[in-house]
PDB file of C-alpha atoms in Angstrom:
ATOM      1  CA  MET A   1     126.072  80.505  71.028  1.00  0.00           C
ATOM      2  CA  ASP A   2     125.168  80.386  74.731  1.00  0.00           C
ATOM      3  CA  CYS A   3     122.768  77.693  75.991  1.00  0.00           C
ATOM      4  CA  ARG A   4     120.776  76.934  79.209  1.00  0.00           C
ATOM      5  CA  LYS A   5     118.306  74.055  79.793  1.00  0.00           C
ATOM      6  CA  ALA A   6     115.374  72.926  81.998  1.00  0.00           C
ATOM      7  CA  ALA A   7     113.019  69.915  81.703  1.00  0.00           C
ATOM      8  CA  ARG A   8     109.555  68.721  82.813  1.00  0.00           C
ATOM      9  CA  VAL A   9     107.632  65.460  82.365  1.00  0.00           C
ATOM     10  CA  PHE A  10     103.821  65.452  82.033  1.00  0.00           C
ATOM     11  CA  ALA A  11     101.080  62.815  81.821  1.00  0.00           C
ATOM     12  CA  PRO A  12      97.944  62.603  79.659  1.00  0.00           C
ATOM     13  CA  ASP A  13      95.065  64.762  80.892  1.00  0.00           C
ATOM     14  CA  PRO A  14      92.068  64.035  78.625  1.00  0.00           C
ATOM     15  CA  GLY A  15      89.820  66.053  80.935  1.00  0.00           C
ATOM     16  CA  GLY A  16      92.033  69.076  80.474  1.00  0.00           C
ATOM     17  CA  GLU A  17      90.410  70.141  77.227  1.00  0.00           C
ATOM     18  CA  SER A  18      88.096  72.476  79.093  1.00  0.00           C
ATOM     19  CA  ARG A  19      91.130  74.323  80.450  1.00  0.00           C
ATOM     20  CA  VAL A  20      92.598  74.921  76.999  1.00  0.00           C
ATOM     21  CA  ARG A  21      90.610  77.749  75.447  1.00  0.00           C
ATOM     22  CA  PRO A  22      90.351  77.292  71.660  1.00  0.00           C
ATOM     23  CA  VAL A  23      91.704  80.215  69.660  1.00  0.00           C
ATOM     24  CA  GLN A  24      89.464  81.473  66.882  1.00  0.00           C
ATOM     25  CA  PRO A  25      91.122  82.157  63.508  1.00  0.00           C
ATOM     26  CA  ASP A  26      90.761  85.929  63.863  1.00  0.00           C
ATOM     27  CA  GLU A  27      92.349  85.821  67.346  1.00  0.00           C
ATOM     28  CA  SER A  28      95.667  84.449  66.138  1.00  0.00           C
ATOM     29  CA  PRO A  29      98.316  87.159  65.792  1.00  0.00           C
ATOM     30  CA  PHE A  30      99.483  85.501  62.578  1.00  0.00           C
ATOM     31  CA  ASP A  31      97.876  85.338  59.156  1.00  0.00           C
ATOM     32  CA  LYS A  32      98.940  81.920  57.865  1.00  0.00           C
ATOM     33  CA  SER A  33      99.001  83.158  54.264  1.00  0.00           C
ATOM     34  CA  ALA A  34     101.419  85.928  55.308  1.00  0.00           C
ATOM     35  CA  VAL A  35     103.615  83.363  57.074  1.00  0.00           C
ATOM     36  CA  ALA A  36     103.632  81.166  53.951  1.00  0.00           C
ATOM     37  CA  ARG A  37     104.550  84.107  51.697  1.00  0.00           C
ATOM     38  CA  SER A  38     107.322  85.230  54.053  1.00  0.00           C
ATOM     39  CA  PHE A  39     108.985  81.819  54.168  1.00  0.00           C
ATOM     40  CA  GLY A  40     108.421  81.194  50.479  1.00  0.00           C
ATOM     41  CA  ARG A  41     110.303  84.385  49.630  1.00  0.00           C
ATOM     42  CA  ALA A  42     113.116  83.410  52.014  1.00  0.00           C
ATOM     43  CA  ALA A  43     113.661  79.927  50.563  1.00  0.00           C
ATOM     44  CA  GLN A  44     116.647  80.752  48.324  1.00  0.00           C
ATOM     45  CA  ASN A  45     118.651  82.471  51.078  1.00  0.00           C
ATOM     46  CA  TYR A  46     117.310  80.612  54.112  1.00  0.00           C
ATOM     47  CA  ASP A  47     120.105  78.058  54.579  1.00  0.00           C
ATOM     48  CA  SER A  48     122.868  80.678  54.546  1.00  0.00           C
ATOM     49  CA  ALA A  49     121.347  82.404  57.617  1.00  0.00           C
ATOM     50  CA  ALA A  50     119.616  79.525  59.451  1.00  0.00           C
ATOM     51  CA  HIS A  51     122.452  78.713  61.884  1.00  0.00           C
ATOM     52  CA  LEU A  52     120.184  78.537  64.938  1.00  0.00           C
ATOM     53  CA  GLN A  53     117.525  76.573  63.064  1.00  0.00           C
ATOM     54  CA  ARG A  54     120.083  73.967  61.963  1.00  0.00           C
ATOM     55  CA  ALA A  55     121.528  73.611  65.462  1.00  0.00           C
ATOM     56  CA  VAL A  56     118.048  73.078  66.938  1.00  0.00           C
ATOM     57  CA  CYS A  57     117.175  70.573  64.201  1.00  0.00           C
ATOM     58  CA  ARG A  58     120.296  68.529  64.961  1.00  0.00           C
ATOM     59  CA  GLN A  59     119.509  68.646  68.679  1.00  0.00           C
ATOM     60  CA  LEU A  60     115.949  67.476  68.044  1.00  0.00           C
ATOM     61  CA  LEU A  61     117.185  64.616  65.869  1.00  0.00           C
ATOM     62  CA  SER A  62     119.344  63.385  68.749  1.00  0.00           C
ATOM     63  CA  GLU A  63     116.069  62.703  70.603  1.00  0.00           C
ATOM     64  CA  ALA A  64     115.252  60.113  67.931  1.00  0.00           C
ATOM     65  CA  ASP A  65     117.929  57.770  69.282  1.00  0.00           C
ATOM     66  CA  SER A  66     115.300  56.144  71.519  1.00  0.00           C
ATOM     67  CA  VAL A  67     112.789  55.763  68.662  1.00  0.00           C
ATOM     68  CA  ARG A  68     112.609  52.371  66.955  1.00  0.00           C
ATOM     69  CA  ALA A  69     112.980  52.533  63.183  1.00  0.00           C
ATOM     70  CA  PRO A  70     109.783  54.149  61.836  1.00  0.00           C
ATOM     71  CA  LYS A  71     108.204  53.062  58.566  1.00  0.00           C
ATOM     72  CA  THR A  72     106.685  56.465  57.822  1.00  0.00           C
ATOM     73  CA  ILE A  73     108.007  59.844  58.991  1.00  0.00           C
ATOM     74  CA  LEU A  74     106.217  63.173  58.713  1.00  0.00           C
ATOM     75  CA  ASP A  75     108.682  66.079  58.543  1.00  0.00           C
ATOM     76  CA  LEU A  76     106.207  68.740  59.616  1.00  0.00           C
ATOM     77  CA  GLY A  77     107.280  72.226  58.566  1.00  0.00           C
ATOM     78  CA  SER A  78     110.033  70.713  56.452  1.00  0.00           C
ATOM     79  CA  GLY A  79     111.303  73.994  54.994  1.00  0.00           C
ATOM     80  CA  THR A  80     114.298  73.632  52.670  1.00  0.00           C
ATOM     81  CA  GLY A  81     114.623  69.938  53.475  1.00  0.00           C
ATOM     82  CA  TYR A  82     117.535  70.127  55.918  1.00  0.00           C
ATOM     83  CA  GLY A  83     115.657  68.035  58.499  1.00  0.00           C
ATOM     84  CA  SER A  84     114.476  65.572  55.847  1.00  0.00           C
ATOM     85  CA  GLU A  85     118.084  65.059  54.801  1.00  0.00           C
ATOM     86  CA  LEU A  86     119.145  64.282  58.385  1.00  0.00           C
ATOM     87  CA  LEU A  87     116.169  61.959  58.814  1.00  0.00           C
ATOM     88  CA  ARG A  88     117.052  60.096  55.598  1.00  0.00           C
ATOM     89  CA  ARG A  89     120.571  59.477  56.901  1.00  0.00           C
ATOM     90  CA  ARG A  90     119.242  58.336  60.286  1.00  0.00           C
ATOM     91  CA  PHE A  91     116.389  56.200  58.910  1.00  0.00           C
ATOM     92  CA  PRO A  92     117.392  55.253  55.331  1.00  0.00           C
ATOM     93  CA  GLN A  93     114.534  52.779  54.837  1.00  0.00           C
ATOM     94  CA  ALA A  94     111.720  55.067  56.014  1.00  0.00           C
ATOM     95  CA  ARG A  95     109.139  56.717  53.827  1.00  0.00           C
ATOM     96  CA  ILE A  96     109.472  60.477  54.430  1.00  0.00           C
ATOM     97  CA  ILE A  97     106.644  62.949  53.896  1.00  0.00           C
ATOM     98  CA  ALA A  98     107.845  66.561  53.733  1.00  0.00           C
ATOM     99  CA  LEU A  99     104.967  68.906  54.565  1.00  0.00           C
ATOM    100  CA  ASP A 100     105.208  72.696  54.705  1.00  0.00           C
ATOM    101  CA  LEU A 101     102.909  75.705  54.593  1.00  0.00           C
ATOM    102  CA  ALA A 102     105.166  77.485  52.050  1.00  0.00           C
ATOM    103  CA  GLU A 103     105.160  76.137  48.506  1.00  0.00           C
ATOM    104  CA  GLY A 104     108.375  78.069  47.840  1.00  0.00           C
ATOM    105  CA  MET A 105     110.163  76.054  50.508  1.00  0.00           C
ATOM    106  CA  LEU A 106     108.912  72.780  49.042  1.00  0.00           C
ATOM    107  CA  GLN A 107     110.028  73.789  45.536  1.00  0.00           C
ATOM    108  CA  PHE A 108     113.506  74.495  46.880  1.00  0.00           C
ATOM    109  CA  ALA A 109     113.614  71.146  48.711  1.00  0.00           C
ATOM    110  CA  ARG A 110     112.499  69.226  45.606  1.00  0.00           C
ATOM    111  CA  SER A 111     115.285  70.862  43.614  1.00  0.00           C
ATOM    112  CA  GLU A 112     118.161  71.041  46.108  1.00  0.00           C
ATOM    113  CA  ARG A 113     117.429  68.219  48.592  1.00  0.00           C
ATOM    114  CA  PRO A 114     115.228  65.639  46.850  1.00  0.00           C
ATOM    115  CA  VAL A 115     115.381  63.122  49.695  1.00  0.00           C
ATOM    116  CA  ALA A 116     111.715  63.010  50.743  1.00  0.00           C
ATOM    117  CA  ASP A 117     109.304  60.604  49.069  1.00  0.00           C
ATOM    118  CA  PHE A 118     106.472  63.140  49.033  1.00  0.00           C
ATOM    119  CA  HIS A 119     106.266  66.953  49.233  1.00  0.00           C
ATOM    120  CA  ILE A 120     102.925  68.354  50.387  1.00  0.00           C
ATOM    121  CA  ALA A 121     101.833  71.971  50.818  1.00  0.00           C
ATOM    122  CA  ALA A 122      99.420  72.050  53.766  1.00  0.00           C
ATOM    123  CA  ASP A 123      98.666  73.481  57.216  1.00  0.00           C
ATOM    124  CA  ALA A 124      99.744  71.518  60.311  1.00  0.00           C
ATOM    125  CA  GLU A 125      96.298  72.160  61.806  1.00  0.00           C
ATOM    126  CA  GLN A 126      94.611  70.412  58.843  1.00  0.00           C
ATOM    127  CA  LEU A 127      96.798  67.489  57.850  1.00  0.00           C
ATOM    128  CA  PRO A 128      95.791  65.774  54.576  1.00  0.00           C
ATOM    129  CA  LEU A 129      96.911  62.380  55.887  1.00  0.00           C
ATOM    130  CA  ALA A 130      95.052  59.226  56.871  1.00  0.00           C
ATOM    131  CA  ASP A 131      94.396  58.243  60.473  1.00  0.00           C
ATOM    132  CA  GLY A 132      97.198  56.236  62.071  1.00  0.00           C
ATOM    133  CA  SER A 133      99.447  56.576  59.015  1.00  0.00           C
ATOM    134  CA  VAL A 134     102.598  58.068  60.618  1.00  0.00           C
ATOM    135  CA  ASP A 135     105.067  56.413  62.980  1.00  0.00           C
ATOM    136  CA  LEU A 136     107.157  59.509  63.712  1.00  0.00           C
ATOM    137  CA  VAL A 137     106.228  63.196  63.501  1.00  0.00           C
ATOM    138  CA  PHE A 138     109.355  65.339  63.389  1.00  0.00           C
ATOM    139  CA  SER A 139     108.863  69.106  63.514  1.00  0.00           C
ATOM    140  CA  SER A 140     111.715  71.553  64.038  1.00  0.00           C
ATOM    141  CA  MET A 141     111.115  75.304  64.401  1.00  0.00           C
ATOM    142  CA  ALA A 142     107.770  75.388  62.592  1.00  0.00           C
ATOM    143  CA  LEU A 143     104.814  74.931  64.959  1.00  0.00           C
ATOM    144  CA  GLN A 144     105.307  78.296  66.687  1.00  0.00           C
ATOM    145  CA  TRP A 145     103.118  79.686  63.899  1.00  0.00           C
ATOM    146  CA  CYS A 146     100.199  77.547  65.119  1.00  0.00           C
ATOM    147  CA  TYR A 147      97.903  79.164  67.697  1.00  0.00           C
ATOM    148  CA  ARG A 148      95.033  76.646  67.744  1.00  0.00           C
ATOM    149  CA  LEU A 149      96.886  74.081  69.834  1.00  0.00           C
ATOM    150  CA  PRO A 150      93.899  71.804  70.620  1.00  0.00           C
ATOM    151  CA  GLN A 151      93.278  71.411  66.871  1.00  0.00           C
ATOM    152  CA  LEU A 152      96.990  70.954  66.171  1.00  0.00           C
ATOM    153  CA  PHE A 153      97.409  68.196  68.778  1.00  0.00           C
ATOM    154  CA  ALA A 154      94.162  66.532  67.734  1.00  0.00           C
ATOM    155  CA  GLU A 155      95.612  66.263  64.236  1.00  0.00           C
ATOM    156  CA  LEU A 156      98.957  64.952  65.490  1.00  0.00           C
ATOM    157  CA  ASN A 157      97.200  62.346  67.615  1.00  0.00           C
ATOM    158  CA  ARG A 158      94.948  61.373  64.712  1.00  0.00           C
ATOM    159  CA  VAL A 159      97.711  60.710  62.176  1.00  0.00           C
ATOM    160  CA  LEU A 160     100.042  58.925  64.614  1.00  0.00           C
ATOM    161  CA  ALA A 161      99.977  55.130  64.512  1.00  0.00           C
ATOM    162  CA  ASP A 162      99.618  53.151  67.741  1.00  0.00           C
ATOM    163  CA  GLY A 163     102.733  53.760  69.791  1.00  0.00           C
ATOM    164  CA  GLY A 164     103.892  56.494  67.403  1.00  0.00           C
ATOM    165  CA  ARG A 165     106.258  59.237  68.525  1.00  0.00           C
ATOM    166  CA  CYS A 166     106.238  62.989  68.079  1.00  0.00           C
ATOM    167  CA  LEU A 167     109.377  65.151  68.344  1.00  0.00           C
ATOM    168  CA  VAL A 168     108.831  68.911  68.292  1.00  0.00           C
ATOM    169  CA  ALA A 169     111.071  71.942  68.644  1.00  0.00           C
ATOM    170  CA  THR A 170     109.233  75.262  68.727  1.00  0.00           C
ATOM    171  CA  LEU A 171     109.675  78.760  70.142  1.00  0.00           C
ATOM    172  CA  GLY A 172     108.318  80.305  73.344  1.00  0.00           C
ATOM    173  CA  PRO A 173     107.464  83.915  74.287  1.00  0.00           C
ATOM    174  CA  GLY A 174     110.943  84.594  75.652  1.00  0.00           C
ATOM    175  CA  THR A 175     112.229  84.609  72.082  1.00  0.00           C
ATOM    176  CA  LEU A 176     113.864  87.920  71.092  1.00  0.00           C
ATOM    177  CA  SER A 177     113.053  89.419  74.491  1.00  0.00           C
ATOM    178  CA  GLU A 178     115.879  91.947  74.122  1.00  0.00           C
ATOM    179  CA  LEU A 179     114.488  93.163  70.807  1.00  0.00           C
ATOM    180  CA  LYS A 180     110.979  93.338  72.253  1.00  0.00           C
ATOM    181  CA  ASP A 181     112.115  95.341  75.306  1.00  0.00           C
ATOM    182  CA  SER A 182     114.175  97.708  73.167  1.00  0.00           C
ATOM    183  CA  TRP A 183     111.237  98.361  70.835  1.00  0.00           C
ATOM    184  CA  SER A 184     109.029  99.142  73.851  1.00  0.00           C
ATOM    185  CA  ARG A 185     111.328 102.104  74.547  1.00  0.00           C
ATOM    186  CA  VAL A 186     110.691 103.436  71.045  1.00  0.00           C
ATOM    187  CA  ASP A 187     106.917 103.058  70.556  1.00  0.00           C
ATOM    188  CA  ASP A 188     103.956 100.882  71.523  1.00  0.00           C
ATOM    189  CA  GLY A 189     103.700  99.035  68.213  1.00  0.00           C
ATOM    190  CA  VAL A 190     103.911  95.264  67.730  1.00  0.00           C
ATOM    191  CA  HIS A 191     107.364  94.602  66.275  1.00  0.00           C
ATOM    192  CA  VAL A 192     108.228  91.084  67.500  1.00  0.00           C
ATOM    193  CA  ASN A 193     106.369  87.854  66.766  1.00  0.00           C
ATOM    194  CA  ARG A 194     104.342  86.613  69.741  1.00  0.00           C
ATOM    195  CA  PHE A 195     104.553  82.908  70.599  1.00  0.00           C
ATOM    196  CA  LEU A 196     102.650  80.694  73.037  1.00  0.00           C
ATOM    197  CA  SER A 197     103.988  79.761  76.482  1.00  0.00           C
ATOM    198  CA  ARG A 198     105.343  76.417  77.662  1.00  0.00           C
ATOM    199  CA  SER A 199     102.305  75.981  79.949  1.00  0.00           C
ATOM    200  CA  GLU A 200      99.971  76.292  76.959  1.00  0.00           C
ATOM    201  CA  TRP A 201     101.958  73.657  75.064  1.00  0.00           C
ATOM    202  CA  ILE A 202     101.928  71.302  78.060  1.00  0.00           C
ATOM    203  CA  SER A 203      98.190  71.765  78.647  1.00  0.00           C
ATOM    204  CA  ALA A 204      97.274  71.182  75.005  1.00  0.00           C
ATOM    205  CA  ALA A 205      99.501  68.109  74.631  1.00  0.00           C
ATOM    206  CA  ALA A 206      98.244  66.565  77.883  1.00  0.00           C
ATOM    207  CA  ALA A 207      94.610  67.288  77.006  1.00  0.00           C
ATOM    208  CA  SER A 208      95.025  65.558  73.654  1.00  0.00           C
ATOM    209  CA  GLY A 209      96.180  62.386  75.405  1.00  0.00           C
ATOM    210  CA  LEU A 210      99.807  62.645  74.289  1.00  0.00           C
ATOM    211  CA  PRO A 211     102.042  62.166  77.340  1.00  0.00           C
ATOM    212  CA  GLY A 212     105.671  63.099  77.245  1.00  0.00           C
ATOM    213  CA  GLU A 213     108.450  65.421  78.237  1.00  0.00           C
ATOM    214  CA  LEU A 214     108.923  69.142  77.735  1.00  0.00           C
ATOM    215  CA  ARG A 215     112.377  70.670  77.855  1.00  0.00           C
ATOM    216  CA  ILE A 216     113.323  74.336  77.664  1.00  0.00           C
ATOM    217  CA  GLU A 217     116.570  75.527  76.175  1.00  0.00           C
ATOM    218  CA  GLU A 218     117.646  79.154  75.983  1.00  0.00           C
ATOM    219  CA  ARG A 219     120.006  79.872  73.122  1.00  0.00           C
ATOM    220  CA  VAL A 220     121.628  83.283  72.753  1.00  0.00           C
ATOM    221  CA  LEU A 221     123.051  84.599  69.491  1.00  0.00           C
ATOM    222  CA  HIS A 222     125.122  87.771  69.217  1.00  0.00           C
ATOM    223  CA  PHE A 223     125.168  90.411  66.494  1.00  0.00           C
ATOM    224  CA  ASP A 224     127.369  93.375  65.668  1.00  0.00           C
ATOM    225  CA  SER A 225     124.376  95.658  65.141  1.00  0.00           C
ATOM    226  CA  VAL A 226     120.589  95.840  65.204  1.00  0.00           C
ATOM    227  CA  ARG A 227     120.610  96.060  61.413  1.00  0.00           C
ATOM    228  CA  GLU A 228     122.460  92.737  61.232  1.00  0.00           C
ATOM    229  CA  LEU A 229     119.883  91.107  63.533  1.00  0.00           C
ATOM    230  CA  MET A 230     116.961  92.458  61.506  1.00  0.00           C
ATOM    231  CA  ARG A 231     118.612  91.363  58.267  1.00  0.00           C
ATOM    232  CA  GLU A 232     119.053  87.803  59.569  1.00  0.00           C
ATOM    233  CA  LEU A 233     115.431  87.611  60.724  1.00  0.00           C
ATOM    234  CA  LYS A 234     114.284  88.649  57.249  1.00  0.00           C
ATOM    235  CA  SER A 235     116.645  86.155  55.592  1.00  0.00           C
ATOM    236  CA  VAL A 236     115.010  83.235  57.420  1.00  0.00           C
ATOM    237  CA  GLY A 237     111.463  84.545  56.924  1.00  0.00           C
ATOM    238  CA  ALA A 238     111.026  85.162  60.664  1.00  0.00           C
ATOM    239  CA  HIS A 239     110.719  88.935  60.619  1.00  0.00           C
ATOM    240  CA  ASN A 240     107.578  90.516  62.076  1.00  0.00           C
ATOM    241  CA  VAL A 241     104.486  88.876  60.538  1.00  0.00           C
ATOM    242  CA  ASN A 242     102.007  89.881  63.253  1.00  0.00           C
ATOM    243  CA  ARG A 243      98.623  91.065  61.998  1.00  0.00           C
ATOM    244  CA  ASP A 244      99.272  94.358  63.813  1.00  0.00           C
ATOM    245  CA  ALA A 245     102.759  94.806  62.352  1.00  0.00           C
ATOM    246  CA  GLY A 246     101.708  97.630  60.028  1.00  0.00           C
ATOM    247  CA  ARG A 247     100.812  99.907  62.923  1.00  0.00           C
ATOM    248  CA  GLY A 248     104.448 100.684  63.632  1.00  0.00           C
ATOM    249  CA  LEU A 249     106.107 101.142  60.231  1.00  0.00           C
ATOM    250  CA  MET A 250     109.915 101.133  60.140  1.00  0.00           C
ATOM    251  CA  VAL A 251     111.495 104.521  59.450  1.00  0.00           C
ATOM    252  CA  ARG A 252     115.117 105.601  59.762  1.00  0.00           C
ATOM    253  CA  GLY A 253     114.512 107.631  62.923  1.00  0.00           C
ATOM    254  CA  LYS A 254     112.844 104.687  64.664  1.00  0.00           C
ATOM    255  CA  LEU A 255     115.629 102.332  63.700  1.00  0.00           C
ATOM    256  CA  ARG A 256     118.161 104.768  65.159  1.00  0.00           C
ATOM    257  CA  ARG A 257     116.221 104.997  68.423  1.00  0.00           C
ATOM    258  CA  LEU A 258     115.917 101.194  68.497  1.00  0.00           C
ATOM    259  CA  ALA A 259     119.685 100.866  68.149  1.00  0.00           C
ATOM    260  CA  GLU A 260     120.174 103.379  70.975  1.00  0.00           C
ATOM    261  CA  ALA A 261     117.770 101.449  73.238  1.00  0.00           C
ATOM    262  CA  TYR A 262     119.454  98.113  72.430  1.00  0.00           C
ATOM    263  CA  GLU A 263     123.042  99.327  72.846  1.00  0.00           C
ATOM    264  CA  PRO A 264     123.238  99.114  76.697  1.00  0.00           C
ATOM    265  CA  LEU A 265     122.752  95.325  76.353  1.00  0.00           C
ATOM    266  CA  ARG A 266     125.946  94.926  74.331  1.00  0.00           C
ATOM    267  CA  SER A 267     128.584  92.555  75.731  1.00  0.00           C
ATOM    268  CA  ALA A 268     132.037  91.661  74.477  1.00  0.00           C
ATOM    269  CA  ALA A 269     130.351  89.139  72.142  1.00  0.00           C
ATOM    270  CA  GLY A 270     127.971  91.734  70.690  1.00  0.00           C
ATOM    271  CA  LEU A 271     124.262  92.500  70.958  1.00  0.00           C
ATOM    272  CA  PRO A 272     122.393  89.489  72.444  1.00  0.00           C
ATOM    273  CA  ALA A 273     119.309  87.910  70.876  1.00  0.00           C
ATOM    274  CA  SER A 274     117.729  85.199  73.048  1.00  0.00           C
ATOM    275  CA  TYR A 275     115.629  82.312  71.769  1.00  0.00           C
ATOM    276  CA  GLU A 276     113.402  80.281  74.086  1.00  0.00           C
ATOM    277  CA  VAL A 277     113.379  76.856  72.432  1.00  0.00           C
ATOM    278  CA  ILE A 278     110.696  74.420  73.605  1.00  0.00           C
ATOM    279  CA  TYR A 279     111.355  70.722  72.947  1.00  0.00           C
ATOM    280  CA  LEU A 280     108.502  68.230  73.167  1.00  0.00           C
ATOM    281  CA  LYS A 281     108.971  64.465  73.131  1.00  0.00           C
ATOM    282  CA  LEU A 282     105.527  62.860  72.951  1.00  0.00           C
ATOM    283  CA  ALA A 283     104.203  59.308  72.657  1.00  0.00           C
ATOM    284  CA  GLN A 284     100.883  58.182  71.222  1.00  0.00           C
ATOM    285  CA  VAL A 285      99.153  55.881  73.699  1.00  0.00           C
ATOM    286  CA  ALA A 286      98.105  52.753  71.814  1.00  0.00           C
ATOM    287  CA  ARG A 287      94.392  53.009  71.018  1.00  0.00           C
ATOM    288  CA  THR A 288      93.868  49.353  71.966  1.00  0.00           C
ATOM    289  CA  LYS A 289      95.055  50.179  75.477  1.00  0.00           C
ATOM    290  CA  LEU A 290      92.634  53.087  75.657  1.00  0.00           C
ATOM    291  CA  VAL A 291      89.770  50.813  74.657  1.00  0.00           C
ATOM    292  CA  ARG A 292      90.662  48.252  77.340  1.00  0.00           C
ATOM    293  CA  GLY A 293      90.943  50.967  79.944  1.00  0.00           C
ATOM    294  CA  ALA A 294      87.587  52.543  79.047  1.00  0.00           C
TER     295      ALA A 294
END
């Protein structure tokens, strides 16, 4: 797996809300219920194919070294419980809340990795948690399915306790760029999930009053064939779930042309598939400080 990195620090920008245009529910390219169904169906086979997801989760956990022992951790987008298991080892005394959009994922975690204290099926943009109740939000490879970033960050800020921390790993628009470009040579359909840019993440986080650091990491996987890549995407529930996906149905002829368009990108390692991983390390500014500075 190849890897390249870049970093940027940003400060709170409460006045920046006007520059972050809210996305209406019907504007999001994703139907959350479709996302939940896709990941729920993938739960049983997810871990066997989630090599990238595990590597990113371990990398994100390494950012927790500078976090003092939290009393309550929210594993946001907890999936099969792999992250919860790592968090339990790192913070054995913490109360861990595993929250995921897909009930199927939570059922698997309860059965196979029963390390969390609570398992909750909910949307990250509407957290069923009390204000100031979480010391650490940990979210690995889940929030890319959220398009209403102002609402998402408002919720994160709301549930974080004074001085709380938020560690996020999500995906940017450079993800699967080779697949996207190859499909564009076949038809004009929407075949690859569309994710928000790093600038949109920075703007939304800063506008919410959560200062921190953003780091970009490009990871490249290699596959023997296009079919193998597509099979892995389906195994982890990350195949095309765009609302417009049905406009370019997969047929054998199209798959052959896709393979032909992708083939010139082959290297000695195989066909490349790039992932733009966005890491966010955020800190909740103590509300008492905000009151004094008002």
